[in-house]
PDB file of C-alpha atoms in Angstrom:
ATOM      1  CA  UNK A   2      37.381  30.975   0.746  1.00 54.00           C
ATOM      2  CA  UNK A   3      34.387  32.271  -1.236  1.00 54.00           C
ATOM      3  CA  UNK A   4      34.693  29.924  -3.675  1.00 57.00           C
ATOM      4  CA  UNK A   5      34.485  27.177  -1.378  1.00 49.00           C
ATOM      5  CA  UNK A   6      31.630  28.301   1.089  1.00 49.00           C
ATOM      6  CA  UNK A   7      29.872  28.771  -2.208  1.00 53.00           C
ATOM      7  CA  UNK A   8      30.683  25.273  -3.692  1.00 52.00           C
ATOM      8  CA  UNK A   9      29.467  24.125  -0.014  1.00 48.00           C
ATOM      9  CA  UNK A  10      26.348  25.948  -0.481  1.00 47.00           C
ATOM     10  CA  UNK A  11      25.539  24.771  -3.939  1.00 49.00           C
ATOM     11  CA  UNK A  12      26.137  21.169  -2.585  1.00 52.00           C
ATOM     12  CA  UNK A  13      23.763  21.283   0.376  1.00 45.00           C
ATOM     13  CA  UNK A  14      21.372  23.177  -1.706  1.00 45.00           C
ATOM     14  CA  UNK A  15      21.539  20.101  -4.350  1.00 48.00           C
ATOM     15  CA  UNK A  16      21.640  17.418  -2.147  1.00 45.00           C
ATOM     16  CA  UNK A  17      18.492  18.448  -0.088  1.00 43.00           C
ATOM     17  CA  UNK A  18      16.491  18.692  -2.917  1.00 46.00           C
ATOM     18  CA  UNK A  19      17.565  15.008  -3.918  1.00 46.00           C
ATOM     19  CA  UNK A  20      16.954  13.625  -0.614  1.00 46.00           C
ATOM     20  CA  UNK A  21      13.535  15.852  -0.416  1.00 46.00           C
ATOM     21  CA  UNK A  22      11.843  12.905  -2.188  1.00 81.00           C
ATOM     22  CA  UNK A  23      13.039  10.260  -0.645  1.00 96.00           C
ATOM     23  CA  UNK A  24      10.106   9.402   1.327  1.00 98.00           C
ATOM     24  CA  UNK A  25       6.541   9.197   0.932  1.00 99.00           C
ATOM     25  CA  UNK A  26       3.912   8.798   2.853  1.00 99.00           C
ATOM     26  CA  UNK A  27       0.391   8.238   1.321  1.00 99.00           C
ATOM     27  CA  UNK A  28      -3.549   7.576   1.557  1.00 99.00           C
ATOM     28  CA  UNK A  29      -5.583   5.436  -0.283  1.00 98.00           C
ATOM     29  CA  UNK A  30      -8.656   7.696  -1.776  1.00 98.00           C
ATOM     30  CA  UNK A  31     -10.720   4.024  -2.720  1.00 95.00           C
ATOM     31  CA  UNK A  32     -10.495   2.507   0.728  1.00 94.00           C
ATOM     32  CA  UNK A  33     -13.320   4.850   1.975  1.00 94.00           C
ATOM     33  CA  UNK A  34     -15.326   3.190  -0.215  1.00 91.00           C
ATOM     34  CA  UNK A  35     -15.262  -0.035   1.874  1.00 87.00           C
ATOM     35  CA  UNK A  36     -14.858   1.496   5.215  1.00 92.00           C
ATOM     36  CA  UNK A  37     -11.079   1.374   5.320  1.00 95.00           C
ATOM     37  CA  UNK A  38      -8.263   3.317   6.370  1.00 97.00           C
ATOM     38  CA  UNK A  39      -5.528   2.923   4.689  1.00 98.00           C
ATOM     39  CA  UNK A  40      -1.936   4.608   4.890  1.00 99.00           C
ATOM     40  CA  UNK A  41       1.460   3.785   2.855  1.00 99.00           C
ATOM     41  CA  UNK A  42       5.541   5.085   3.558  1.00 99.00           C
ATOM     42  CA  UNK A  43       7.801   4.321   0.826  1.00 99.00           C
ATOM     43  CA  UNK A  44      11.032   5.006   1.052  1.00 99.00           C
ATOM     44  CA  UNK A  45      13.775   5.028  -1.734  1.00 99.00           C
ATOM     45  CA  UNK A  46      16.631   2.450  -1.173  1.00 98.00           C
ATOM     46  CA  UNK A  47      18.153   2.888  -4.542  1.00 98.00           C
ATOM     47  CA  UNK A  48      17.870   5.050  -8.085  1.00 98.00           C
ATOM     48  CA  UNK A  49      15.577   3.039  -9.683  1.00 98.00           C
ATOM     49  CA  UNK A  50      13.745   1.753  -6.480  1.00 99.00           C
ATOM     50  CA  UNK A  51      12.181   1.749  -3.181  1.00 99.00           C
ATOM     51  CA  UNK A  52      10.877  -0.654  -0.576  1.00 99.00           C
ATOM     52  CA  UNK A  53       7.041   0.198   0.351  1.00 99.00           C
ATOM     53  CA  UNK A  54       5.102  -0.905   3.637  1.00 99.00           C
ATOM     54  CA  UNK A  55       1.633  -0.222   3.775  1.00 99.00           C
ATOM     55  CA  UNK A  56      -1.216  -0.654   6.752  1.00 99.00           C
ATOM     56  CA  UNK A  57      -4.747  -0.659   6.858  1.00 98.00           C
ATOM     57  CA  UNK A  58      -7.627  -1.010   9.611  1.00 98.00           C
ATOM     58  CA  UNK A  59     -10.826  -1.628   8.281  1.00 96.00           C
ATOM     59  CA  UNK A  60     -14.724  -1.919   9.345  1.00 93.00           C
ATOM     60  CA  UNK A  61     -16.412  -3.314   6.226  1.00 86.00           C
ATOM     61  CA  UNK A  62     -19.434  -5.241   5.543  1.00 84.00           C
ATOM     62  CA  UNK A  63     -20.027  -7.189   2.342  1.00 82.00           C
ATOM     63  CA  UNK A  64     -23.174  -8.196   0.580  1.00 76.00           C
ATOM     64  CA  UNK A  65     -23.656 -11.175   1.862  1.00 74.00           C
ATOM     65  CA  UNK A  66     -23.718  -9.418   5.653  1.00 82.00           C
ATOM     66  CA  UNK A  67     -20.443 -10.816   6.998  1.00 87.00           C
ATOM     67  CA  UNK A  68     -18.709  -8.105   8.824  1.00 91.00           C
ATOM     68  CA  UNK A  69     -15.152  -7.760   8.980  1.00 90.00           C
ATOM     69  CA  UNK A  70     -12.825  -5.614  11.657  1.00 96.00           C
ATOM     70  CA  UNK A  71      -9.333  -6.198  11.144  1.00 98.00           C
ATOM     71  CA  UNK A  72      -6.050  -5.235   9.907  1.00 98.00           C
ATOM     72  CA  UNK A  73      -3.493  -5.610   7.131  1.00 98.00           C
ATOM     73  CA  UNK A  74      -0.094  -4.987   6.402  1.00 99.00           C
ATOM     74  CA  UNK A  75       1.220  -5.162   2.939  1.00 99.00           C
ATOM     75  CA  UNK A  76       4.741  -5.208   2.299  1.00 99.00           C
ATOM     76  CA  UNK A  77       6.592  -4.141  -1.589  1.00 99.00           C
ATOM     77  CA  UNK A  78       9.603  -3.912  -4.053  1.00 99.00           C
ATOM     78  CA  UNK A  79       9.038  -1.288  -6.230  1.00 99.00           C
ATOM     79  CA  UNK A  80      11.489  -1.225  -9.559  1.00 99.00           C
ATOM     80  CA  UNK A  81      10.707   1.934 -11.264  1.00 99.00           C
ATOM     81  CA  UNK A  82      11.489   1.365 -15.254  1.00 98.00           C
ATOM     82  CA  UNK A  83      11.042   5.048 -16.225  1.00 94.00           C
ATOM     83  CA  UNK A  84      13.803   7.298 -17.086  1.00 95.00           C
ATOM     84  CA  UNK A  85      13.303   9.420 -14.304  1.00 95.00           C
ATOM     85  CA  UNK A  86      14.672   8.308 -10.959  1.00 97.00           C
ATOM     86  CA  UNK A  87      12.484   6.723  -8.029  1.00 98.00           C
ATOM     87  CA  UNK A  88      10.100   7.395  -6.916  1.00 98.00           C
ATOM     88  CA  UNK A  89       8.864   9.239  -9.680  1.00 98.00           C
ATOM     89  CA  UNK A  90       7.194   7.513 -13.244  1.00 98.00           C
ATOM     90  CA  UNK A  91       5.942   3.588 -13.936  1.00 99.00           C
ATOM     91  CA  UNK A  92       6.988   1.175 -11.076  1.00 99.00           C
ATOM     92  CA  UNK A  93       6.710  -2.951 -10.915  1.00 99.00           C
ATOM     93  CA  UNK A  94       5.638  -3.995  -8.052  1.00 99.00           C
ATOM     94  CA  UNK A  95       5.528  -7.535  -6.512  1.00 99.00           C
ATOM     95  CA  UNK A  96       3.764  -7.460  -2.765  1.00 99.00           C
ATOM     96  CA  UNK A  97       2.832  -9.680  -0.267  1.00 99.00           C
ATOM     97  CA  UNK A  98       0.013  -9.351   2.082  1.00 98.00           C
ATOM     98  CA  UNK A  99      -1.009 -10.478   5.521  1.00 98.00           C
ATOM     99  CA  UNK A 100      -4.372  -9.985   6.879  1.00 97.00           C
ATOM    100  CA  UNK A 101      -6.181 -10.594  10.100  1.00 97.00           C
ATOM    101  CA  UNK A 102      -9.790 -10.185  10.474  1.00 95.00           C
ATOM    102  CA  UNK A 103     -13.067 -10.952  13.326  1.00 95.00           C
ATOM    103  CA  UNK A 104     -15.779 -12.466  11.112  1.00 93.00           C
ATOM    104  CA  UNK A 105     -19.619 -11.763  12.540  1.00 92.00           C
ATOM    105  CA  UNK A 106     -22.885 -12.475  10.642  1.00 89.00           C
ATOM    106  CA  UNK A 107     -26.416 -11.778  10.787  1.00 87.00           C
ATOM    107  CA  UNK A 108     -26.827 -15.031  12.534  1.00 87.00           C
ATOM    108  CA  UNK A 109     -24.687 -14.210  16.066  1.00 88.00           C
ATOM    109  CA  UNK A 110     -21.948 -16.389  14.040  1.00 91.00           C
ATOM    110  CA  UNK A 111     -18.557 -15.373  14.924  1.00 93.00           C
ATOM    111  CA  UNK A 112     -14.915 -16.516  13.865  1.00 94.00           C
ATOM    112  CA  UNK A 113     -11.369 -15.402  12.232  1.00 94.00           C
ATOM    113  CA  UNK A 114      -9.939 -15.052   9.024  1.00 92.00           C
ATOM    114  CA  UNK A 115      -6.000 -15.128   8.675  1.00 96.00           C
ATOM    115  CA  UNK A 116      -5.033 -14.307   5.248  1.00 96.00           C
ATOM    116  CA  UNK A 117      -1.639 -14.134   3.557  1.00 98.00           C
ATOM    117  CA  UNK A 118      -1.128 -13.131  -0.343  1.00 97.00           C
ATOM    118  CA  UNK A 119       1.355 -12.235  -2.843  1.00 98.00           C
ATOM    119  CA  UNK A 120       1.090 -10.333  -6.389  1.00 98.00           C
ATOM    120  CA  UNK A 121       2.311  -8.258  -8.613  1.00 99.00           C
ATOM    121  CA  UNK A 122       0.851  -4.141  -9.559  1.00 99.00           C
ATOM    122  CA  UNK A 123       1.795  -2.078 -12.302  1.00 99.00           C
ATOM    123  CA  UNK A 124       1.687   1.422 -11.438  1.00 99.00           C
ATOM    124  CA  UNK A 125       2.823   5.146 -11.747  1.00 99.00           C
ATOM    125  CA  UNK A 126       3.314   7.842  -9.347  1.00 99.00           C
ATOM    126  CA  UNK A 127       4.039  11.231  -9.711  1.00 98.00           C
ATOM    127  CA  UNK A 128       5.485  13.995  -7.518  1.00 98.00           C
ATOM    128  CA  UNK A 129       4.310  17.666  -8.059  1.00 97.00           C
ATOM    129  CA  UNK A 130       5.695  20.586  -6.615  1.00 96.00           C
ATOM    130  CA  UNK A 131       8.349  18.647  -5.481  1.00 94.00           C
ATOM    131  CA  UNK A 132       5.890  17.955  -2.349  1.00 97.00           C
ATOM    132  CA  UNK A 133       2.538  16.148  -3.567  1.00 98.00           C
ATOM    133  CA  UNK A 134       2.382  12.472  -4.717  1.00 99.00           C
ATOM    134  CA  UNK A 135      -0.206  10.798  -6.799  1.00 99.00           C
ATOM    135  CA  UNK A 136       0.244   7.126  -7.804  1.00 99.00           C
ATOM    136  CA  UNK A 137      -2.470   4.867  -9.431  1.00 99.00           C
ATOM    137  CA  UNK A 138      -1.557   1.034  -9.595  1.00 99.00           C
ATOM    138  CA  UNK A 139      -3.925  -2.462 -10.403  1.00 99.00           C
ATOM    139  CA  UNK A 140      -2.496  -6.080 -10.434  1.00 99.00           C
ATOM    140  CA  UNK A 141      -3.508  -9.610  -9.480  1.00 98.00           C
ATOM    141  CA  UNK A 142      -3.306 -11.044  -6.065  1.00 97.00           C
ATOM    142  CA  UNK A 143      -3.909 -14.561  -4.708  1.00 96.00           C
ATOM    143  CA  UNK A 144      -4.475 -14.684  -1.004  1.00 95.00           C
ATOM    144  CA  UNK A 145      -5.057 -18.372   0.644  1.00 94.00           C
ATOM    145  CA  UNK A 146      -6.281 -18.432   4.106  1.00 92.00           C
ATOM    146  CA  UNK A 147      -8.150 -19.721   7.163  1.00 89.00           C
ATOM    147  CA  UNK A 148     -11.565 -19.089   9.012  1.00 89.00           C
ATOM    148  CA  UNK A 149     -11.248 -20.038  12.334  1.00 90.00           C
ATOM    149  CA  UNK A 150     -15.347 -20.404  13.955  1.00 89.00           C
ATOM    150  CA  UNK A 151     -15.326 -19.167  17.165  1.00 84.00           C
ATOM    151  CA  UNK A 152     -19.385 -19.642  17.829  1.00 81.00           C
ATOM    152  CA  UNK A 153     -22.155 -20.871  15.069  1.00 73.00           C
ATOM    153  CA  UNK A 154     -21.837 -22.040  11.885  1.00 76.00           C
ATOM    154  CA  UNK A 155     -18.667 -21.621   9.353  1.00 75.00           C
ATOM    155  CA  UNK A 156     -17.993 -18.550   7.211  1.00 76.00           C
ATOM    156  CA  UNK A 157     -17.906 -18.780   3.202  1.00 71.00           C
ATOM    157  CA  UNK A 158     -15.088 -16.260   2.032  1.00 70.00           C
ATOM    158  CA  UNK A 159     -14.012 -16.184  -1.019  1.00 64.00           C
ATOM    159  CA  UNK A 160     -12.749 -13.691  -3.628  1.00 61.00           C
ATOM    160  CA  UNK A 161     -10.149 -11.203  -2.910  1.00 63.00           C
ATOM    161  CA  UNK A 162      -9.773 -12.092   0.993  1.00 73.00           C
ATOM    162  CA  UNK A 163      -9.651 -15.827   0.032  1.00 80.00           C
ATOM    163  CA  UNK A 164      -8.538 -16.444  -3.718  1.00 89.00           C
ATOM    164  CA  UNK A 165      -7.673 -14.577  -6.356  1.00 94.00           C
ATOM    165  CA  UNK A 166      -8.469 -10.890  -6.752  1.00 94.00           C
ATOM    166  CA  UNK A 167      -7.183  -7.687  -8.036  1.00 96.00           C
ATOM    167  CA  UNK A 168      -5.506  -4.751  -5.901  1.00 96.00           C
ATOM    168  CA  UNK A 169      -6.406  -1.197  -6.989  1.00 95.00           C
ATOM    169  CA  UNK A 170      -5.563   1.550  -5.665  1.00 97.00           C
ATOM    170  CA  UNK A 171      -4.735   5.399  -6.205  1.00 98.00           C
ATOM    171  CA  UNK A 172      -3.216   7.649  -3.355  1.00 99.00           C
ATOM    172  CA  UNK A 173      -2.458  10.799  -2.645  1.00 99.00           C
ATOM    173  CA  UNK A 174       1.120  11.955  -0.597  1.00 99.00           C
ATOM    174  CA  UNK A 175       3.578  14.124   0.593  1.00 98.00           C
ATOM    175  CA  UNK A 176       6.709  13.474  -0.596  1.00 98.00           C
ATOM    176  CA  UNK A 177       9.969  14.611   1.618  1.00 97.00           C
TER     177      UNK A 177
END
């Protein structure tokens, strides 16, 4: 009987460490730059991958004084290609991304933007402690989309809201 509350001991002690990183949850330290707030859950759906869904709300003004206030939601596969098992080491990552965003200018002009994208990032993530995440990743995007003018004159967007553009990032996370 000891023998086997033991054995049943050992196995919940094992198995709650492996399901301990299952899950992440994360922040993106860059998005502050631009006024954003951005937050990531990834979740591990097999040994050498995981499904990741991440949101952001943003504020941000670019140099050519078009502010936008929206949201985003970007959606990914992640196949990790490391020996160790997900979601821990390198990861390929193809994502797609939908956006939605009120456009104001200097001028009173006022409209939408409707975004959706797709790419691919190469990144890596680690897990310290057993608790902590840190993953840094960078790829090419292509995002086509619409402005919708509301009042005034039309909106020129371009770049990575409305072409081609690269997604960086590097978070930090709990892992559980």
């Amino acid at each position: 009987m000891k023998k086997l509350t033991f054995a049943l001991l050992l196995m919940t002690v094992f198995s709650s460490a492996a399901l301990a990183q299952s899950s992440v949850i994360k922040i993106n330290l860059f998005s502050p730059i631009v006024r954003t707030f951005n937050v990531a859950y990834e979740k591990v759906i097999k040994k050498d991958a995981s499904f990741q869904t991440g949101f952001f709300y943003t504020g941000y003004q670019d140099s050519g004084n078009i502010s936008y206030q929206g949201f985003g939601i970007t959606p990914e596969y992640r196949k990790y290609v490391s020996d160790s098992d997900a979601p821990v080491g390198v990861y390929f990552a193809p994502f797609v991304r939908f956006q939605n965003f009120t456009l104001k200018n200097e001028f009173g002009d006022k409209g939408t933007l409707t975004t959706l994208g797709a790419g691919l990032v190469v990144g890596k993530q680690w897990i310290f402690k057993q608790k902590f995440s840190l993953d840094g990743f960078v790829g090419p995007s292509f995002s086509g989309g619409k402005v919708k003018t509301t009042s005034g004159n039309s909106f020129d967007v371009s770049g990575g809201l409305n072409g081609f553009g690269v997604r960086l990032g590097l978070t930090l996370g709990l892992a559980f």
